Amino acid sequence: MTGVDESGEGGRGGRRSVVVKTVGLTVAAVLVLGAAAGGLAYWHLNDNIKSVDIDSALGDDRPARGVTTPSASATPLPTGAVNLLVLGSDSRSGAANEELGGGDSSGARSDTAMVVHVEAGRAGATVVSIPRDTLVTRPSCPLPSGGSTAVAYRAMFNSAYAVGGAVCAVKTVEELTGVRMDHYLEIDFSGFAKLVDALGGVTVTTEQDIDDDYSHLKLAAGTHHLDGERALALARTRHGIGDGSDLGRIALQQTLVKALLAQMSSTELLTDPAGLYRVADAVTGSLTTDTGLDSLTELIRFGQSLRGLAADDVRTVTMPVVTAPADPNRVVAKEPAAGKLWRSLR
């Protein structure tokens, strides 16, 4: 089992993959809502956004920040290289998430994890998916209540979020990669489903039948128009496809994200204020960021800095992995390939 390039074109995405996973759907939606960011609507959307002060929690025991050169512009958009950890979480907190996923907030996991590296000048990006089944050394993480978690060896990658939330997820990724995460973005179950519904559903094509008792999704091979709940089930599907590992689900998620971006661009939200607001409300209402991106103004500014990013300059890959020696149902980073990939993003 190895990590794979998901672009299908030598590491460079096709035209439909522009901004694919470049902060996922979040920045794509934030760019659209700039036209409606005024008055009470602005304040409501701004108040929706939750944040975590990751810098204060982790202190200085982290990889070094990248060096940036200030712009000469009076009101410069950011242009330096930047790394983001983007998570799709299966948090069950709140009635909407509980209905979609069951359980409670203590069972939360990071179902989807991507490291997004935007190059200096914002003219190129690399998006690396990390399979949640990857076995890692989970470092000791500070807890909001005080104290810290114990170091855990051969732990599931997505357990970091479960035991220590966003802070531990960031620290675990930095430990795994040696790359400083400058920003953090997370969207939960209900937000994803609401976003799809706000867009009027999404049309996807599957190449094989899907019958997954875990995600409760049954689809015949072919083209389907999915509502938010069924789209979420597709994003969570892994059993009965490929080898049943997280690599198969990552491929499904990429297909789904591309379809959502196509739906977003074809919906003409800029001419539909009500629809625009529903999309913006769905995204910001289930969004958690670090304190550097915790306002609508900051998100829009960051999104605007990515406008020059061409489709052919976005590369999507999966961290190289191999089957774990002691567990055929888990994977570990494949070295030296994984290390070489992470070093290229520092």
mmCIF file with all atom_site columns, C-alpha atoms in Angstrom, residues 139-263:
data_model
loop_
_atom_site.group_PDB
_atom_site.id
_atom_site.type_symbol
_atom_site.label_atom_id
_atom_site.label_alt_id
_atom_site.label_comp_id
_atom_site.label_asym_id
_atom_site.label_entity_id
_atom_site.label_seq_id
_atom_site.pdbx_PDB_ins_code
_atom_site.Cartn_x
_atom_site.Cartn_y
_atom_site.Cartn_z
_atom_site.occupancy
_atom_site.B_iso_or_equiv
_atom_site.pdbx_formal_charge
_atom_site.auth_seq_id
_atom_site.auth_comp_id
_atom_site.auth_asym_id
_atom_site.auth_atom_id
_atom_site.pdbx_PDB_model_num
ATOM 1   C CA . PRO A 1 139 ? 3.111   13.839 21.507  1.00 0.00 ? 139 PRO A CA 1
ATOM 2   C CA . SER A 1 140 ? 2.146   15.112 24.928  1.00 0.00 ? 140 SER A CA 1
ATOM 3   C CA . CYS A 1 141 ? -0.483  17.800 24.364  1.00 0.00 ? 141 CYS A CA 1
ATOM 4   C CA . PRO A 1 142 ? -1.690  20.577 26.702  1.00 0.00 ? 142 PRO A CA 1
ATOM 5   C CA . LEU A 1 143 ? -5.317  20.341 27.829  1.00 0.00 ? 143 LEU A CA 1
ATOM 6   C CA . PRO A 1 144 ? -7.696  23.297 28.287  1.00 0.00 ? 144 PRO A CA 1
ATOM 7   C CA . SER A 1 145 ? -8.447  22.126 31.824  1.00 0.00 ? 145 SER A CA 1
ATOM 8   C CA . GLY A 1 146 ? -4.748  22.081 32.723  1.00 0.00 ? 146 GLY A CA 1
ATOM 9   C CA . GLY A 1 147 ? -2.174  19.335 32.611  1.00 0.00 ? 147 GLY A CA 1
ATOM 10  C CA . SER A 1 148 ? -1.359  17.411 29.472  1.00 0.00 ? 148 SER A CA 1
ATOM 11  C CA . THR A 1 149 ? -1.911  14.126 27.709  1.00 0.00 ? 149 THR A CA 1
ATOM 12  C CA . ALA A 1 150 ? 0.650   11.341 27.817  1.00 0.00 ? 150 ALA A CA 1
ATOM 13  C CA . VAL A 1 151 ? 2.870   10.529 24.854  1.00 0.00 ? 151 VAL A CA 1
ATOM 14  C CA . ALA A 1 152 ? 1.352   7.638  22.878  1.00 0.00 ? 152 ALA A CA 1
ATOM 15  C CA . TYR A 1 153 ? 3.287   5.392  20.510  1.00 0.00 ? 153 TYR A CA 1
ATOM 16  C CA . ARG A 1 154 ? 1.710   3.680  17.488  1.00 0.00 ? 154 ARG A CA 1
ATOM 17  C CA . ALA A 1 155 ? -1.454  5.734  18.013  1.00 0.00 ? 155 ALA A CA 1
ATOM 18  C CA . MET A 1 156 ? -4.027  6.310  15.295  1.00 0.00 ? 156 MET A CA 1
ATOM 19  C CA . PHE A 1 157 ? -3.429  9.714  13.721  1.00 0.00 ? 157 PHE A CA 1
ATOM 20  C CA . ASN A 1 158 ? -7.031  10.848 14.166  1.00 0.00 ? 158 ASN A CA 1
ATOM 21  C CA . SER A 1 159 ? -6.950  10.043 17.900  1.00 0.00 ? 159 SER A CA 1
ATOM 22  C CA . ALA A 1 160 ? -4.996  13.277 18.479  1.00 0.00 ? 160 ALA A CA 1
ATOM 23  C CA . TYR A 1 161 ? -8.110  15.346 17.893  1.00 0.00 ? 161 TYR A CA 1
ATOM 24  C CA . ALA A 1 162 ? -10.119 13.019 20.139  1.00 0.00 ? 162 ALA A CA 1
ATOM 25  C CA . VAL A 1 163 ? -7.837  13.385 23.140  1.00 0.00 ? 163 VAL A CA 1
ATOM 26  C CA . GLY A 1 164 ? -6.758  17.020 22.782  1.00 0.00 ? 164 GLY A CA 1
ATOM 27  C CA . GLY A 1 165 ? -8.854  18.762 20.149  1.00 0.00 ? 165 GLY A CA 1
ATOM 28  C CA . ALA A 1 166 ? -7.419  21.181 17.609  1.00 0.00 ? 166 ALA A CA 1
ATOM 29  C CA . VAL A 1 167 ? -4.316  21.914 19.680  1.00 0.00 ? 167 VAL A CA 1
ATOM 30  C CA . CYS A 1 168 ? -3.269  18.257 19.826  1.00 0.00 ? 168 CYS A CA 1
ATOM 31  C CA . ALA A 1 169 ? -4.132  17.726 16.164  1.00 0.00 ? 169 ALA A CA 1
ATOM 32  C CA . VAL A 1 170 ? -1.814  20.584 15.190  1.00 0.00 ? 170 VAL A CA 1
ATOM 33  C CA . LYS A 1 171 ? 0.966   19.420 17.492  1.00 0.00 ? 171 LYS A CA 1
ATOM 34  C CA . THR A 1 172 ? 0.728   15.848 16.183  1.00 0.00 ? 172 THR A CA 1
ATOM 35  C CA . VAL A 1 173 ? 0.914   17.029 12.572  1.00 0.00 ? 173 VAL A CA 1
ATOM 36  C CA . GLU A 1 174 ? 3.916   19.217 13.358  1.00 0.00 ? 174 GLU A CA 1
ATOM 37  C CA . GLU A 1 175 ? 5.596   16.279 15.105  1.00 0.00 ? 175 GLU A CA 1
ATOM 38  C CA . LEU A 1 176 ? 4.886   14.019 12.119  1.00 0.00 ? 176 LEU A CA 1
ATOM 39  C CA . THR A 1 177 ? 5.949   16.485 9.431   1.00 0.00 ? 177 THR A CA 1
ATOM 40  C CA . GLY A 1 178 ? 8.435   18.881 10.992  1.00 0.00 ? 178 GLY A CA 1
ATOM 41  C CA . VAL A 1 179 ? 6.388   21.640 9.317   1.00 0.00 ? 179 VAL A CA 1
ATOM 42  C CA . ARG A 1 180 ? 4.940   24.614 11.224  1.00 0.00 ? 180 ARG A CA 1
ATOM 43  C CA . MET A 1 181 ? 1.159   24.944 10.818  1.00 0.00 ? 181 MET A CA 1
ATOM 44  C CA . ASP A 1 182 ? 0.547   28.678 10.446  1.00 0.00 ? 182 ASP A CA 1
ATOM 45  C CA . HIS A 1 183 ? -3.228  28.329 10.454  1.00 0.00 ? 183 HIS A CA 1
ATOM 46  C CA . TYR A 1 184 ? -5.978  25.867 11.334  1.00 0.00 ? 184 TYR A CA 1
ATOM 47  C CA . LEU A 1 185 ? -9.409  25.387 9.749   1.00 0.00 ? 185 LEU A CA 1
ATOM 48  C CA . GLU A 1 186 ? -12.073 22.861 10.760  1.00 0.00 ? 186 GLU A CA 1
ATOM 49  C CA . ILE A 1 187 ? -15.626 22.207 9.581   1.00 0.00 ? 187 ILE A CA 1
ATOM 50  C CA . ASP A 1 188 ? -17.894 19.675 11.284  1.00 0.00 ? 188 ASP A CA 1
ATOM 51  C CA . PHE A 1 189 ? -20.584 17.183 10.234  1.00 0.00 ? 189 PHE A CA 1
ATOM 52  C CA . SER A 1 190 ? -23.595 19.482 10.292  1.00 0.00 ? 190 SER A CA 1
ATOM 53  C CA . GLY A 1 191 ? -21.776 22.324 8.542   1.00 0.00 ? 191 GLY A CA 1
ATOM 54  C CA . PHE A 1 192 ? -20.814 20.111 5.632   1.00 0.00 ? 192 PHE A CA 1
ATOM 55  C CA . ALA A 1 193 ? -24.351 18.758 5.239   1.00 0.00 ? 193 ALA A CA 1
ATOM 56  C CA . LYS A 1 194 ? -25.881 22.240 5.515   1.00 0.00 ? 194 LYS A CA 1
ATOM 57  C CA . LEU A 1 195 ? -23.460 23.568 2.904   1.00 0.00 ? 195 LEU A CA 1
ATOM 58  C CA . VAL A 1 196 ? -24.485 20.888 0.403   1.00 0.00 ? 196 VAL A CA 1
ATOM 59  C CA . ASP A 1 197 ? -28.173 21.570 1.061   1.00 0.00 ? 197 ASP A CA 1
ATOM 60  C CA . ALA A 1 198 ? -27.633 25.336 0.751   1.00 0.00 ? 198 ALA A CA 1
ATOM 61  C CA . LEU A 1 199 ? -26.148 24.697 -2.698  1.00 0.00 ? 199 LEU A CA 1
ATOM 62  C CA . GLY A 1 200 ? -29.181 22.632 -3.713  1.00 0.00 ? 200 GLY A CA 1
ATOM 63  C CA . GLY A 1 201 ? -27.374 19.300 -3.451  1.00 0.00 ? 201 GLY A CA 1
ATOM 64  C CA . VAL A 1 202 ? -24.425 17.962 -5.403  1.00 0.00 ? 202 VAL A CA 1
ATOM 65  C CA . THR A 1 203 ? -24.127 15.669 -8.420  1.00 0.00 ? 203 THR A CA 1
ATOM 66  C CA . VAL A 1 204 ? -21.443 12.981 -8.289  1.00 0.00 ? 204 VAL A CA 1
ATOM 67  C CA . THR A 1 205 ? -20.521 9.981  -10.395 1.00 0.00 ? 205 THR A CA 1
ATOM 68  C CA . THR A 1 206 ? -19.295 6.791  -8.730  1.00 0.00 ? 206 THR A CA 1
ATOM 69  C CA . GLU A 1 207 ? -17.416 4.125  -10.657 1.00 0.00 ? 207 GLU A CA 1
ATOM 70  C CA . GLN A 1 208 ? -18.563 1.208  -8.509  1.00 0.00 ? 208 GLN A CA 1
ATOM 71  C CA . ASP A 1 209 ? -21.521 0.172  -6.352  1.00 0.00 ? 209 ASP A CA 1
ATOM 72  C CA . ILE A 1 210 ? -21.376 1.401  -2.760  1.00 0.00 ? 210 ILE A CA 1
ATOM 73  C CA . ASP A 1 211 ? -23.037 -0.501 0.078   1.00 0.00 ? 211 ASP A CA 1
ATOM 74  C CA . ASP A 1 212 ? -21.524 0.617  3.374   1.00 0.00 ? 212 ASP A CA 1
ATOM 75  C CA . ASP A 1 213 ? -23.289 -0.394 6.593   1.00 0.00 ? 213 ASP A CA 1
ATOM 76  C CA . TYR A 1 214 ? -21.111 2.013  8.555   1.00 0.00 ? 214 TYR A CA 1
ATOM 77  C CA . SER A 1 215 ? -21.922 5.183  6.602   1.00 0.00 ? 215 SER A CA 1
ATOM 78  C CA . HIS A 1 216 ? -25.412 3.841  5.790   1.00 0.00 ? 216 HIS A CA 1
ATOM 79  C CA . LEU A 1 217 ? -24.957 4.657  2.117   1.00 0.00 ? 217 LEU A CA 1
ATOM 80  C CA . LYS A 1 218 ? -26.156 2.525  -0.771  1.00 0.00 ? 218 LYS A CA 1
ATOM 81  C CA . LEU A 1 219 ? -25.479 3.772  -4.301  1.00 0.00 ? 219 LEU A CA 1
ATOM 82  C CA . ALA A 1 220 ? -25.377 1.923  -7.591  1.00 0.00 ? 220 ALA A CA 1
ATOM 83  C CA . ALA A 1 221 ? -22.478 2.820  -9.857  1.00 0.00 ? 221 ALA A CA 1
ATOM 84  C CA . GLY A 1 222 ? -23.409 5.862  -11.917 1.00 0.00 ? 222 GLY A CA 1
ATOM 85  C CA . THR A 1 223 ? -24.435 9.502  -11.514 1.00 0.00 ? 223 THR A CA 1
ATOM 86  C CA . HIS A 1 224 ? -26.460 10.661 -8.512  1.00 0.00 ? 224 HIS A CA 1
ATOM 87  C CA . HIS A 1 225 ? -27.723 13.956 -7.091  1.00 0.00 ? 225 HIS A CA 1
ATOM 88  C CA . LEU A 1 226 ? -27.146 13.875 -3.339  1.00 0.00 ? 226 LEU A CA 1
ATOM 89  C CA . ASP A 1 227 ? -28.565 15.991 -0.534  1.00 0.00 ? 227 ASP A CA 1
ATOM 90  C CA . GLY A 1 228 ? -26.410 17.026 2.403   1.00 0.00 ? 228 GLY A CA 1
ATOM 91  C CA . GLU A 1 229 ? -26.950 13.905 4.493   1.00 0.00 ? 229 GLU A CA 1
ATOM 92  C CA . ARG A 1 230 ? -26.146 11.519 1.640   1.00 0.00 ? 230 ARG A CA 1
ATOM 93  C CA . ALA A 1 231 ? -23.162 13.604 0.524   1.00 0.00 ? 231 ALA A CA 1
ATOM 94  C CA . LEU A 1 232 ? -21.812 13.405 4.070   1.00 0.00 ? 232 LEU A CA 1
ATOM 95  C CA . ALA A 1 233 ? -22.309 9.634  4.015   1.00 0.00 ? 233 ALA A CA 1
ATOM 96  C CA . LEU A 1 234 ? -20.299 9.486  0.779   1.00 0.00 ? 234 LEU A CA 1
ATOM 97  C CA . ALA A 1 235 ? -17.499 11.525 2.371   1.00 0.00 ? 235 ALA A CA 1
ATOM 98  C CA . ARG A 1 236 ? -17.393 9.021  5.251   1.00 0.00 ? 236 ARG A CA 1
ATOM 99  C CA . THR A 1 237 ? -17.590 5.846  3.131   1.00 0.00 ? 237 THR A CA 1
ATOM 100 C CA . ARG A 1 238 ? -14.618 3.517  3.177   1.00 0.00 ? 238 ARG A CA 1
ATOM 101 C CA . HIS A 1 239 ? -15.929 -0.034 3.613   1.00 0.00 ? 239 HIS A CA 1
ATOM 102 C CA . GLY A 1 240 ? -16.683 -2.031 0.483   1.00 0.00 ? 240 GLY A CA 1
ATOM 103 C CA . ILE A 1 241 ? -14.594 0.203  -1.795  1.00 0.00 ? 241 ILE A CA 1
ATOM 104 C CA . GLY A 1 242 ? -11.016 -0.476 -2.843  1.00 0.00 ? 242 GLY A CA 1
ATOM 105 C CA . ASP A 1 243 ? -9.140  -2.280 -0.107  1.00 0.00 ? 243 ASP A CA 1
ATOM 106 C CA . GLY A 1 244 ? -11.334 -0.814 2.629   1.00 0.00 ? 244 GLY A CA 1
ATOM 107 C CA . SER A 1 245 ? -8.573  1.535  3.799   1.00 0.00 ? 245 SER A CA 1
ATOM 108 C CA . ASP A 1 246 ? -8.703  5.302  4.171   1.00 0.00 ? 246 ASP A CA 1
ATOM 109 C CA . LEU A 1 247 ? -7.037  5.714  0.758   1.00 0.00 ? 247 LEU A CA 1
ATOM 110 C CA . GLY A 1 248 ? -10.292 4.722  -0.936  1.00 0.00 ? 248 GLY A CA 1
ATOM 111 C CA . ARG A 1 249 ? -12.232 7.245  1.102   1.00 0.00 ? 249 ARG A CA 1
ATOM 112 C CA . ILE A 1 250 ? -9.726  9.991  0.294   1.00 0.00 ? 250 ILE A CA 1
ATOM 113 C CA . ALA A 1 251 ? -10.370 9.362  -3.420  1.00 0.00 ? 251 ALA A CA 1
ATOM 114 C CA . LEU A 1 252 ? -14.148 9.606  -2.852  1.00 0.00 ? 252 LEU A CA 1
ATOM 115 C CA . GLN A 1 253 ? -13.700 12.821 -0.881  1.00 0.00 ? 253 GLN A CA 1
ATOM 116 C CA . GLN A 1 254 ? -11.674 14.360 -3.683  1.00 0.00 ? 254 GLN A CA 1
ATOM 117 C CA . THR A 1 255 ? -14.401 13.482 -6.183  1.00 0.00 ? 255 THR A CA 1
ATOM 118 C CA . LEU A 1 256 ? -16.989 15.018 -3.883  1.00 0.00 ? 256 LEU A CA 1
ATOM 119 C CA . VAL A 1 257 ? -15.037 18.235 -3.286  1.00 0.00 ? 257 VAL A CA 1
ATOM 120 C CA . LYS A 1 258 ? -14.549 18.720 -7.025  1.00 0.00 ? 258 LYS A CA 1
ATOM 121 C CA . ALA A 1 259 ? -18.274 18.220 -7.565  1.00 0.00 ? 259 ALA A CA 1
ATOM 122 C CA . LEU A 1 260 ? -19.118 20.723 -4.839  1.00 0.00 ? 260 LEU A CA 1
ATOM 123 C CA . LEU A 1 261 ? -16.789 23.339 -6.301  1.00 0.00 ? 261 LEU A CA 1
ATOM 124 C CA . ALA A 1 262 ? -18.371 22.814 -9.706  1.00 0.00 ? 262 ALA A CA 1
ATOM 125 C CA . GLN A 1 263 ? -21.833 23.193 -8.127  1.00 0.00 ? 263 GLN A CA 1
#
